[in-house]
Amino acid sequence: MIKLGITGGIGSGKSTVSEIFSLCNVPVYIADTESKRLVATSPVIKEKLINIYGKELFEGGVLNKALLASHIFNDKAKLEQVNAIIHPEVEKDFKEWVVNHAHSPVIAHEAAILFESGFNKLMDKIVMVYTPLEIRLERTMKRDHTTREKVLERIHNQMPDEEKAKLSDFVIVNDGAHSLIEQVLDILKQVKDL
């Protein structure tokens, strides 16, 4: 089994690329979706977050996302503390997911922070989705109903594209001029030939 990591900055089109892989019969683990599920359902995560931030974080048994965000926004140390709680549970969940997909010759793991979280070490090959900055800004402002400044702030908090590209085995260019399907098919051909 070949494990592909799919990464890229906010608004790069990771989800679209993941959907194409999925249409090519490659199961895709979406780390963002699964981490949100785990934060809502994992007693381990819940207990550790309550120990740090108090019971009000889970008033009514449901995570108060706004309260958690207020604790970690613009505080890198607190963000890293929360990630240190969540990432091990996501890793455990991913490993169980891999076992459940053992019949698949290729699987993928999509994560915006693949390198930052260390999940790249669990992958055989890394696919980075590159999209020009202006396209990323437009997409994210429209999708998230937010300002250019707020999107730029989020982009600046992520690993730069140039760094991600250097650490990746494949770079998919998502600029509207290159076929995403052809690029995905080419990557699949190359990894299946390994």
PDB file of C-alpha atoms in Angstrom:
ATOM      1  CA  MET A   1       0.000   0.000   0.000  1.00  0.00           C
ATOM      2  CA  ILE A   2       1.241   3.461  -0.959  1.00  0.00           C
ATOM      3  CA  LYS A   3       0.283   6.265   1.436  1.00  0.00           C
ATOM      4  CA  LEU A   4       0.023   9.685  -0.203  1.00  0.00           C
ATOM      5  CA  GLY A   5      -0.028  12.870   1.827  1.00  0.00           C
ATOM      6  CA  ILE A   6      -1.989  15.697   0.197  1.00  0.00           C
ATOM      7  CA  THR A   7      -1.231  19.199   1.423  1.00  0.00           C
ATOM      8  CA  GLY A   8      -1.415  22.828   0.385  1.00  0.00           C
ATOM      9  CA  GLY A   9      -2.256  26.180   1.855  1.00  0.00           C
ATOM     10  CA  ILE A  10      -5.685  27.577   2.577  1.00  0.00           C
ATOM     11  CA  GLY A  11      -7.710  27.997  -0.625  1.00  0.00           C
ATOM     12  CA  SER A  12      -5.290  25.922  -2.711  1.00  0.00           C
ATOM     13  CA  GLY A  13      -7.879  23.345  -3.746  1.00  0.00           C
ATOM     14  CA  LYS A  14      -6.801  20.399  -1.594  1.00  0.00           C
ATOM     15  CA  SER A  15     -10.408  19.261  -1.242  1.00  0.00           C
ATOM     16  CA  THR A  16     -10.957  19.304  -5.007  1.00  0.00           C
ATOM     17  CA  VAL A  17      -7.763  17.324  -5.592  1.00  0.00           C
ATOM     18  CA  SER A  18      -8.797  14.873  -2.850  1.00  0.00           C
ATOM     19  CA  GLU A  19     -12.181  14.426  -4.540  1.00  0.00           C
ATOM     20  CA  ILE A  20     -10.420  13.574  -7.811  1.00  0.00           C
ATOM     21  CA  PHE A  21      -8.241  10.990  -6.042  1.00  0.00           C
ATOM     22  CA  SER A  22     -11.404   9.597  -4.462  1.00  0.00           C
ATOM     23  CA  LEU A  23     -13.088   9.343  -7.888  1.00  0.00           C
ATOM     24  CA  CYS A  24     -10.013   7.331  -8.966  1.00  0.00           C
ATOM     25  CA  ASN A  25     -10.818   4.802  -6.196  1.00  0.00           C
ATOM     26  CA  VAL A  26      -8.228   6.152  -3.778  1.00  0.00           C
ATOM     27  CA  PRO A  27      -9.698   6.330  -0.262  1.00  0.00           C
ATOM     28  CA  VAL A  28      -8.932   9.739   1.284  1.00  0.00           C
ATOM     29  CA  TYR A  29      -8.686  10.500   5.002  1.00  0.00           C
ATOM     30  CA  ILE A  30      -9.596  14.174   5.487  1.00  0.00           C
ATOM     31  CA  ALA A  31      -7.656  15.161   8.615  1.00  0.00           C
ATOM     32  CA  ASP A  32      -9.566  18.410   9.198  1.00  0.00           C
ATOM     33  CA  THR A  33     -12.954  16.654   9.154  1.00  0.00           C
ATOM     34  CA  GLU A  34     -11.742  13.751  11.269  1.00  0.00           C
ATOM     35  CA  SER A  35     -10.032  15.981  13.840  1.00  0.00           C
ATOM     36  CA  LYS A  36     -13.277  17.944  14.273  1.00  0.00           C
ATOM     37  CA  ARG A  37     -15.160  14.655  14.745  1.00  0.00           C
ATOM     38  CA  LEU A  38     -12.605  13.476  17.295  1.00  0.00           C
ATOM     39  CA  VAL A  39     -12.677  16.758  19.234  1.00  0.00           C
ATOM     40  CA  ALA A  40     -16.459  16.362  19.480  1.00  0.00           C
ATOM     41  CA  THR A  41     -16.445  12.645  20.395  1.00  0.00           C
ATOM     42  CA  SER A  42     -13.132  11.620  21.997  1.00  0.00           C
ATOM     43  CA  PRO A  43     -13.291  11.386  25.789  1.00  0.00           C
ATOM     44  CA  VAL A  44      -9.464  11.598  25.871  1.00  0.00           C
ATOM     45  CA  ILE A  45      -9.407  14.942  24.026  1.00  0.00           C
ATOM     46  CA  LYS A  46     -12.379  16.263  25.985  1.00  0.00           C
ATOM     47  CA  GLU A  47     -10.792  15.442  29.355  1.00  0.00           C
ATOM     48  CA  LYS A  48      -7.441  17.015  28.450  1.00  0.00           C
ATOM     49  CA  LEU A  49      -9.054  20.194  27.081  1.00  0.00           C
ATOM     50  CA  ILE A  50     -11.242  20.527  30.195  1.00  0.00           C
ATOM     51  CA  ASN A  51      -8.166  20.112  32.416  1.00  0.00           C
ATOM     52  CA  ILE A  52      -6.564  23.093  30.665  1.00  0.00           C
ATOM     53  CA  TYR A  53      -9.501  25.380  29.839  1.00  0.00           C
ATOM     54  CA  GLY A  54     -12.232  24.347  32.281  1.00  0.00           C
ATOM     55  CA  LYS A  55     -15.645  22.679  32.034  1.00  0.00           C
ATOM     56  CA  GLU A  56     -17.228  25.721  30.363  1.00  0.00           C
ATOM     57  CA  LEU A  57     -15.404  24.645  27.182  1.00  0.00           C
ATOM     58  CA  PHE A  58     -17.899  21.765  26.884  1.00  0.00           C
ATOM     59  CA  GLU A  59     -21.049  23.372  28.269  1.00  0.00           C
ATOM     60  CA  GLY A  60     -24.012  21.146  27.516  1.00  0.00           C
ATOM     61  CA  GLY A  61     -21.607  18.411  26.425  1.00  0.00           C
ATOM     62  CA  VAL A  62     -20.731  20.222  23.188  1.00  0.00           C
ATOM     63  CA  LEU A  63     -17.430  21.940  22.435  1.00  0.00           C
ATOM     64  CA  ASN A  64     -17.718  25.724  22.477  1.00  0.00           C
ATOM     65  CA  LYS A  65     -15.546  26.354  19.403  1.00  0.00           C
ATOM     66  CA  ALA A  66     -15.642  30.130  19.811  1.00  0.00           C
ATOM     67  CA  LEU A  67     -14.351  29.864  23.383  1.00  0.00           C
ATOM     68  CA  LEU A  68     -11.552  27.489  22.354  1.00  0.00           C
ATOM     69  CA  ALA A  69     -10.644  29.783  19.452  1.00  0.00           C
ATOM     70  CA  SER A  70     -10.507  32.772  21.822  1.00  0.00           C
ATOM     71  CA  HIS A  71      -7.971  30.896  23.969  1.00  0.00           C
ATOM     72  CA  ILE A  72      -5.668  29.897  21.110  1.00  0.00           C
ATOM     73  CA  PHE A  73      -6.079  32.766  18.632  1.00  0.00           C
ATOM     74  CA  ASN A  74      -2.787  34.654  18.306  1.00  0.00           C
ATOM     75  CA  ASP A  75      -1.180  32.469  21.006  1.00  0.00           C
ATOM     76  CA  LYS A  76       1.175  30.036  19.318  1.00  0.00           C
ATOM     77  CA  ALA A  77       2.073  28.258  22.584  1.00  0.00           C
ATOM     78  CA  LYS A  78      -1.588  27.533  23.396  1.00  0.00           C
ATOM     79  CA  LEU A  79      -2.247  26.432  19.810  1.00  0.00           C
ATOM     80  CA  GLU A  80       0.682  24.020  20.020  1.00  0.00           C
ATOM     81  CA  GLN A  81      -0.650  22.755  23.360  1.00  0.00           C
ATOM     82  CA  VAL A  82      -4.067  22.027  21.806  1.00  0.00           C
ATOM     83  CA  ASN A  83      -2.437  20.406  18.768  1.00  0.00           C
ATOM     84  CA  ALA A  84      -0.343  18.213  21.100  1.00  0.00           C
ATOM     85  CA  ILE A  85      -3.629  16.909  22.529  1.00  0.00           C
ATOM     86  CA  ILE A  86      -5.451  16.435  19.225  1.00  0.00           C
ATOM     87  CA  HIS A  87      -2.713  15.176  16.869  1.00  0.00           C
ATOM     88  CA  PRO A  88      -1.937  11.901  18.708  1.00  0.00           C
ATOM     89  CA  GLU A  89      -5.641  11.001  18.631  1.00  0.00           C
ATOM     90  CA  VAL A  90      -5.853  11.855  14.920  1.00  0.00           C
ATOM     91  CA  GLU A  91      -2.756   9.732  14.283  1.00  0.00           C
ATOM     92  CA  LYS A  92      -4.284   6.781  16.146  1.00  0.00           C
ATOM     93  CA  ASP A  93      -7.549   7.223  14.225  1.00  0.00           C
ATOM     94  CA  PHE A  94      -5.675   7.441  10.902  1.00  0.00           C
ATOM     95  CA  LYS A  95      -3.732   4.246  11.630  1.00  0.00           C
ATOM     96  CA  GLU A  96      -7.012   2.425  12.364  1.00  0.00           C
ATOM     97  CA  TRP A  97      -8.451   3.850   9.134  1.00  0.00           C
ATOM     98  CA  VAL A  98      -5.404   2.548   7.202  1.00  0.00           C
ATOM     99  CA  VAL A  99      -5.989  -0.959   8.594  1.00  0.00           C
ATOM    100  CA  ASN A 100      -9.630  -0.746   7.473  1.00  0.00           C
ATOM    101  CA  HIS A 101      -8.444   0.180   3.957  1.00  0.00           C
ATOM    102  CA  ALA A 102      -5.653  -2.409   3.738  1.00  0.00           C
ATOM    103  CA  HIS A 103      -7.163  -3.759   0.491  1.00  0.00           C
ATOM    104  CA  SER A 104      -6.456  -0.461  -1.305  1.00  0.00           C
ATOM    105  CA  PRO A 105      -3.172  -0.237  -3.242  1.00  0.00           C
ATOM    106  CA  VAL A 106      -3.096   3.556  -2.728  1.00  0.00           C
ATOM    107  CA  ILE A 107      -4.637   5.647   0.048  1.00  0.00           C
ATOM    108  CA  ALA A 108      -4.359   9.366   0.778  1.00  0.00           C
ATOM    109  CA  HIS A 109      -4.299  11.628   3.827  1.00  0.00           C
ATOM    110  CA  GLU A 110      -5.293  15.257   3.242  1.00  0.00           C
ATOM    111  CA  ALA A 111      -4.052  17.849   5.732  1.00  0.00           C
ATOM    112  CA  ALA A 112      -3.253  21.551   5.438  1.00  0.00           C
ATOM    113  CA  ILE A 113      -0.646  21.155   8.181  1.00  0.00           C
ATOM    114  CA  LEU A 114       0.786  17.813   7.037  1.00  0.00           C
ATOM    115  CA  PHE A 115       4.394  18.896   7.651  1.00  0.00           C
ATOM    116  CA  GLU A 116       3.731  21.008  10.734  1.00  0.00           C
ATOM    117  CA  SER A 117       1.878  18.125  12.426  1.00  0.00           C
ATOM    118  CA  GLY A 118       4.520  15.543  11.515  1.00  0.00           C
ATOM    119  CA  PHE A 119       2.036  13.404   9.576  1.00  0.00           C
ATOM    120  CA  ASN A 120       4.314  13.617   6.537  1.00  0.00           C
ATOM    121  CA  LYS A 121       6.512  11.030   8.303  1.00  0.00           C
ATOM    122  CA  LEU A 122       3.681   8.486   8.006  1.00  0.00           C
ATOM    123  CA  MET A 123       3.439   8.961   4.223  1.00  0.00           C
ATOM    124  CA  ASP A 124       5.345   7.323   1.371  1.00  0.00           C
ATOM    125  CA  LYS A 125       4.925  10.267  -1.011  1.00  0.00           C
ATOM    126  CA  ILE A 126       3.741  13.853  -0.600  1.00  0.00           C
ATOM    127  CA  VAL A 127       1.525  15.743  -3.059  1.00  0.00           C
ATOM    128  CA  MET A 128       1.422  19.514  -2.658  1.00  0.00           C
ATOM    129  CA  VAL A 129      -1.359  21.542  -4.278  1.00  0.00           C
ATOM    130  CA  TYR A 130       0.016  24.887  -5.467  1.00  0.00           C
ATOM    131  CA  THR A 131      -2.302  27.752  -6.369  1.00  0.00           C
ATOM    132  CA  PRO A 132      -1.286  31.374  -7.080  1.00  0.00           C
ATOM    133  CA  LEU A 133      -1.883  33.684  -4.119  1.00  0.00           C
ATOM    134  CA  GLU A 134      -4.558  35.872  -5.757  1.00  0.00           C
ATOM    135  CA  ILE A 135      -6.691  32.831  -6.626  1.00  0.00           C
ATOM    136  CA  ARG A 136      -6.320  31.517  -3.065  1.00  0.00           C
ATOM    137  CA  LEU A 137      -7.353  34.884  -1.635  1.00  0.00           C
ATOM    138  CA  GLU A 138     -10.434  35.165  -3.856  1.00  0.00           C
ATOM    139  CA  ARG A 139     -11.557  31.588  -3.144  1.00  0.00           C
ATOM    140  CA  THR A 140     -11.120  31.834   0.600  1.00  0.00           C
ATOM    141  CA  MET A 141     -12.750  35.268   0.938  1.00  0.00           C
ATOM    142  CA  LYS A 142     -15.776  33.998  -0.992  1.00  0.00           C
ATOM    143  CA  ARG A 143     -15.966  30.610   0.774  1.00  0.00           C
ATOM    144  CA  ASP A 144     -15.439  31.922   4.318  1.00  0.00           C
ATOM    145  CA  HIS A 145     -17.168  35.311   3.857  1.00  0.00           C
ATOM    146  CA  THR A 146     -14.138  37.107   5.225  1.00  0.00           C
ATOM    147  CA  THR A 147     -11.754  39.910   4.373  1.00  0.00           C
ATOM    148  CA  ARG A 148      -8.559  39.831   2.362  1.00  0.00           C
ATOM    149  CA  GLU A 149      -6.599  40.860   5.477  1.00  0.00           C
ATOM    150  CA  LYS A 150      -7.951  37.957   7.539  1.00  0.00           C
ATOM    151  CA  VAL A 151      -7.136  35.464   4.782  1.00  0.00           C
ATOM    152  CA  LEU A 152      -3.617  36.886   4.440  1.00  0.00           C
ATOM    153  CA  GLU A 153      -3.170  36.550   8.198  1.00  0.00           C
ATOM    154  CA  ARG A 154      -4.152  32.864   8.007  1.00  0.00           C
ATOM    155  CA  ILE A 155      -1.839  32.312   5.028  1.00  0.00           C
ATOM    156  CA  HIS A 156       1.087  33.909   6.889  1.00  0.00           C
ATOM    157  CA  ASN A 157       0.467  31.537   9.813  1.00  0.00           C
ATOM    158  CA  GLN A 158       0.986  28.531   7.525  1.00  0.00           C
ATOM    159  CA  MET A 159       4.208  27.075   6.169  1.00  0.00           C
ATOM    160  CA  PRO A 160       5.157  28.932   2.952  1.00  0.00           C
ATOM    161  CA  ASP A 161       4.327  27.201  -0.345  1.00  0.00           C
ATOM    162  CA  GLU A 162       7.976  27.288  -1.409  1.00  0.00           C
ATOM    163  CA  GLU A 163       8.943  25.274   1.663  1.00  0.00           C
ATOM    164  CA  LYS A 164       6.109  22.780   1.162  1.00  0.00           C
ATOM    165  CA  ALA A 165       7.044  22.354  -2.504  1.00  0.00           C
ATOM    166  CA  LYS A 166      10.681  21.556  -1.626  1.00  0.00           C
ATOM    167  CA  LEU A 167       9.534  18.869   0.812  1.00  0.00           C
ATOM    168  CA  SER A 168       7.000  17.340  -1.607  1.00  0.00           C
ATOM    169  CA  ASP A 169       7.446  14.574  -4.163  1.00  0.00           C
ATOM    170  CA  PHE A 170       4.770  15.955  -6.494  1.00  0.00           C
ATOM    171  CA  VAL A 171       3.347  19.445  -7.013  1.00  0.00           C
ATOM    172  CA  ILE A 172      -0.100  19.825  -8.560  1.00  0.00           C
ATOM    173  CA  VAL A 173      -0.582  23.247 -10.159  1.00  0.00           C
ATOM    174  CA  ASN A 174      -4.140  24.455  -9.610  1.00  0.00           C
ATOM    175  CA  ASP A 175      -4.292  27.675 -11.599  1.00  0.00           C
ATOM    176  CA  GLY A 176      -7.158  26.971 -13.977  1.00  0.00           C
ATOM    177  CA  ALA A 177      -4.755  26.468 -16.897  1.00  0.00           C
ATOM    178  CA  HIS A 178      -3.577  22.962 -15.986  1.00  0.00           C
ATOM    179  CA  SER A 179      -5.874  19.921 -15.844  1.00  0.00           C
ATOM    180  CA  LEU A 180      -6.166  18.659 -12.281  1.00  0.00           C
ATOM    181  CA  ILE A 181      -7.477  15.304 -13.500  1.00  0.00           C
ATOM    182  CA  GLU A 182      -4.477  14.752 -15.772  1.00  0.00           C
ATOM    183  CA  GLN A 183      -2.067  15.699 -12.980  1.00  0.00           C
ATOM    184  CA  VAL A 184      -3.743  13.298 -10.524  1.00  0.00           C
ATOM    185  CA  LEU A 185      -3.768  10.481 -13.101  1.00  0.00           C
ATOM    186  CA  ASP A 186      -0.075  11.089 -13.804  1.00  0.00           C
ATOM    187  CA  ILE A 187       0.759  10.892 -10.085  1.00  0.00           C
ATOM    188  CA  LEU A 188      -1.266   7.701  -9.699  1.00  0.00           C
ATOM    189  CA  LYS A 189       0.540   6.124 -12.651  1.00  0.00           C
ATOM    190  CA  GLN A 190       3.913   7.039 -11.138  1.00  0.00           C
ATOM    191  CA  VAL A 191       3.120   5.744  -7.636  1.00  0.00           C
ATOM    192  CA  LYS A 192       1.591   2.522  -8.950  1.00  0.00           C
ATOM    193  CA  ASP A 193       4.810   1.911 -10.903  1.00  0.00           C
ATOM    194  CA  LEU A 194       6.870   2.040  -7.684  1.00  0.00           C
TER     195      LEU A 194
END
